[in-house]
Amino acid sequence: MASDPILHIKDSYYFEVPSWLAPSHRESLQDFPDVWIRLDPAYQLWEANLVHAKLTELSKGVPSESDFIHNWEHWQHEPGNHGKPVRRYLKELAEEKTKEDKPANPWADSWPEAQQLVTVAEYRETAKPWSPKKIEGYNEALSGKIIIPQPFGQLRNLYQKDSGFCISRFMVLEMFVAIVMLLVFTWYASRLKKSVVPKGRIVHLLDAFVCYLREQVIRPGIGHGADKFVPILLTMFFFVLGCNLLGMIPWLGAPTASFSVTLSLALATLLIGMGAGALKFGPVGVWLNLVPHMDLPLLIGIPVKTMLFVIEVLGLFIKHGVLGVRLLANMVAGHVVLLGIVAMGVEMSGWSLVIAGPIIVFAAILFSCLELFVAFLQAYIFTFLSSLFIGASTHHH
């Protein structure tokens, strides 16, 4: 999926803001983050030389240093390999097989051990100082980028992790939404405990959402026994709504424009429904419940019910998958439309500002209002469909 610096359709490991809000004034090699140093060609060449020396100590049959560096640089010029470090090259060599299905480059199998001996800290201590021109260019590229610290993992670049558990921008936004929900609803619950009748505008607003969803969406969708699912479905609604609304704020982005988020929510709905169904009908009965009861002769009933069971199982997973894809598609669509309006503004730059300005501003406001409506609508639809799916899993057909 494309990554736009303002709309942020793709997740990343940094926040992007205007350069004047977060200018980069790093003065030396020591000031740059590890991930940026690892992307530097000089570091990658130093790394390749050091890894080759370690491989020579660990294995036999390693090519000469000049041949090794030449082959790696040639590999970097192949499509899709630009800027990739030597460890990616060695990993590919280690996976190559001969016609007899034997390792084509057995010496490359030692690359993980050799790679572990190479660190950015060592490079900082031994490398020559970067030139002022390089530092100026890197500062220009990093201005406006707030890189998220990674205490539990290592980044390959600003969009991909290399190892460990890395914290992405959407993870930070999701945690922010979760904390806000925890604080708001803890306060809301404390206010309700003090008085049977809600008081205050914010309390009334939250009460309107909660009561409407409970009475008009969750209970009708699930039926008998719906109240035990009210807390989790309300949590889903407000979480999806909060993530959707973050997409309206410049330079943040909506976490629900990511497959990992929407499909995880859909998976949660599937597990909740099937788990509740298993508690009610048993681990086998919840699957048999997918097929509606039919009084058929044995010879007809076995093939018909078997066919229906296969169709229903496939439908179960497909409809939950579509539940996640639907949410993502609608959120991404709004971003794409706004991107189209920006592109239209660029195309109309040669027009008179008096003519083009009002058209672009009106279109942007109109579609922003539409996207605001869609943010609420998609949270409602996700909760409504989740209620129906849970209800189908917890009641006899």
PDB file of N, CA and C in Angstrom, residues 270 274 287 290 311-321 389 393:
ATOM      1  N   LEU A 270     -14.591 -13.237  15.985  1.00  0.00           N
ATOM      2  CA  LEU A 270     -14.717 -14.670  15.712  1.00  0.00           C
ATOM      3  C   LEU A 270     -14.456 -15.493  16.973  1.00  0.00           C
ATOM      4  N   MET A 274     -17.272 -17.817  18.782  1.00  0.00           N
ATOM      5  CA  MET A 274     -17.070 -19.265  18.828  1.00  0.00           C
ATOM      6  C   MET A 274     -16.764 -19.739  20.243  1.00  0.00           C
ATOM      7  N   TRP A 287     -19.656 -26.227  16.325  1.00  0.00           N
ATOM      8  CA  TRP A 287     -19.447 -26.390  14.881  1.00  0.00           C
ATOM      9  C   TRP A 287     -20.662 -27.037  14.228  1.00  0.00           C
ATOM     10  N   LEU A 290     -23.575 -24.804  13.196  1.00  0.00           N
ATOM     11  CA  LEU A 290     -23.521 -24.024  11.961  1.00  0.00           C
ATOM     12  C   LEU A 290     -24.542 -24.517  10.941  1.00  0.00           C
ATOM     13  N   ILE A 311     -19.839 -25.510   3.498  1.00  0.00           N
ATOM     14  CA  ILE A 311     -20.181 -24.150   3.048  1.00  0.00           C
ATOM     15  C   ILE A 311     -20.263 -23.189   4.229  1.00  0.00           C
ATOM     16  N   GLU A 312     -20.886 -23.631   5.330  1.00  0.00           N
ATOM     17  CA  GLU A 312     -21.046 -22.769   6.491  1.00  0.00           C
ATOM     18  C   GLU A 312     -19.704 -22.456   7.164  1.00  0.00           C
ATOM     19  N   VAL A 313     -18.809 -23.450   7.220  1.00  0.00           N
ATOM     20  CA  VAL A 313     -17.484 -23.204   7.808  1.00  0.00           C
ATOM     21  C   VAL A 313     -16.714 -22.189   6.967  1.00  0.00           C
ATOM     22  N   LEU A 314     -16.745 -22.381   5.647  1.00  0.00           N
ATOM     23  CA  LEU A 314     -16.097 -21.405   4.771  1.00  0.00           C
ATOM     24  C   LEU A 314     -16.729 -20.027   4.923  1.00  0.00           C
ATOM     25  N   GLY A 315     -18.065 -19.995   4.990  1.00  0.00           N
ATOM     26  CA  GLY A 315     -18.761 -18.724   5.162  1.00  0.00           C
ATOM     27  C   GLY A 315     -18.429 -18.050   6.470  1.00  0.00           C
ATOM     28  N   LEU A 316     -18.232 -18.860   7.524  1.00  0.00           N
ATOM     29  CA  LEU A 316     -17.886 -18.304   8.836  1.00  0.00           C
ATOM     30  C   LEU A 316     -16.596 -17.503   8.764  1.00  0.00           C
ATOM     31  N   PHE A 317     -15.572 -18.094   8.146  1.00  0.00           N
ATOM     32  CA  PHE A 317     -14.286 -17.409   8.067  1.00  0.00           C
ATOM     33  C   PHE A 317     -14.315 -16.273   7.042  1.00  0.00           C
ATOM     34  N   ILE A 318     -15.049 -16.472   5.956  1.00  0.00           N
ATOM     35  CA  ILE A 318     -15.114 -15.432   4.925  1.00  0.00           C
ATOM     36  C   ILE A 318     -15.806 -14.184   5.448  1.00  0.00           C
ATOM     37  N   LYS A 319     -16.928 -14.361   6.155  1.00  0.00           N
ATOM     38  CA  LYS A 319     -17.674 -13.181   6.607  1.00  0.00           C
ATOM     39  C   LYS A 319     -16.904 -12.416   7.689  1.00  0.00           C
ATOM     40  N   HIS A 320     -16.123 -13.114   8.506  1.00  0.00           N
ATOM     41  CA  HIS A 320     -15.297 -12.398   9.481  1.00  0.00           C
ATOM     42  C   HIS A 320     -14.112 -11.712   8.801  1.00  0.00           C
ATOM     43  N   GLY A 321     -13.575 -12.353   7.752  1.00  0.00           N
ATOM     44  CA  GLY A 321     -12.523 -11.692   6.988  1.00  0.00           C
ATOM     45  C   GLY A 321     -13.039 -10.439   6.302  1.00  0.00           C
ATOM     46  N   PHE A 389     -22.974 -11.678  14.278  1.00  0.00           N
ATOM     47  CA  PHE A 389     -22.139 -12.875  14.176  1.00  0.00           C
ATOM     48  C   PHE A 389     -22.069 -13.601  15.513  1.00  0.00           C
ATOM     49  N   SER A 393     -23.577 -17.447  16.568  1.00  0.00           N
ATOM     50  CA  SER A 393     -22.756 -18.499  17.148  1.00  0.00           C
ATOM     51  C   SER A 393     -23.272 -19.002  18.491  1.00  0.00           C
TER      52      SER A 393
END
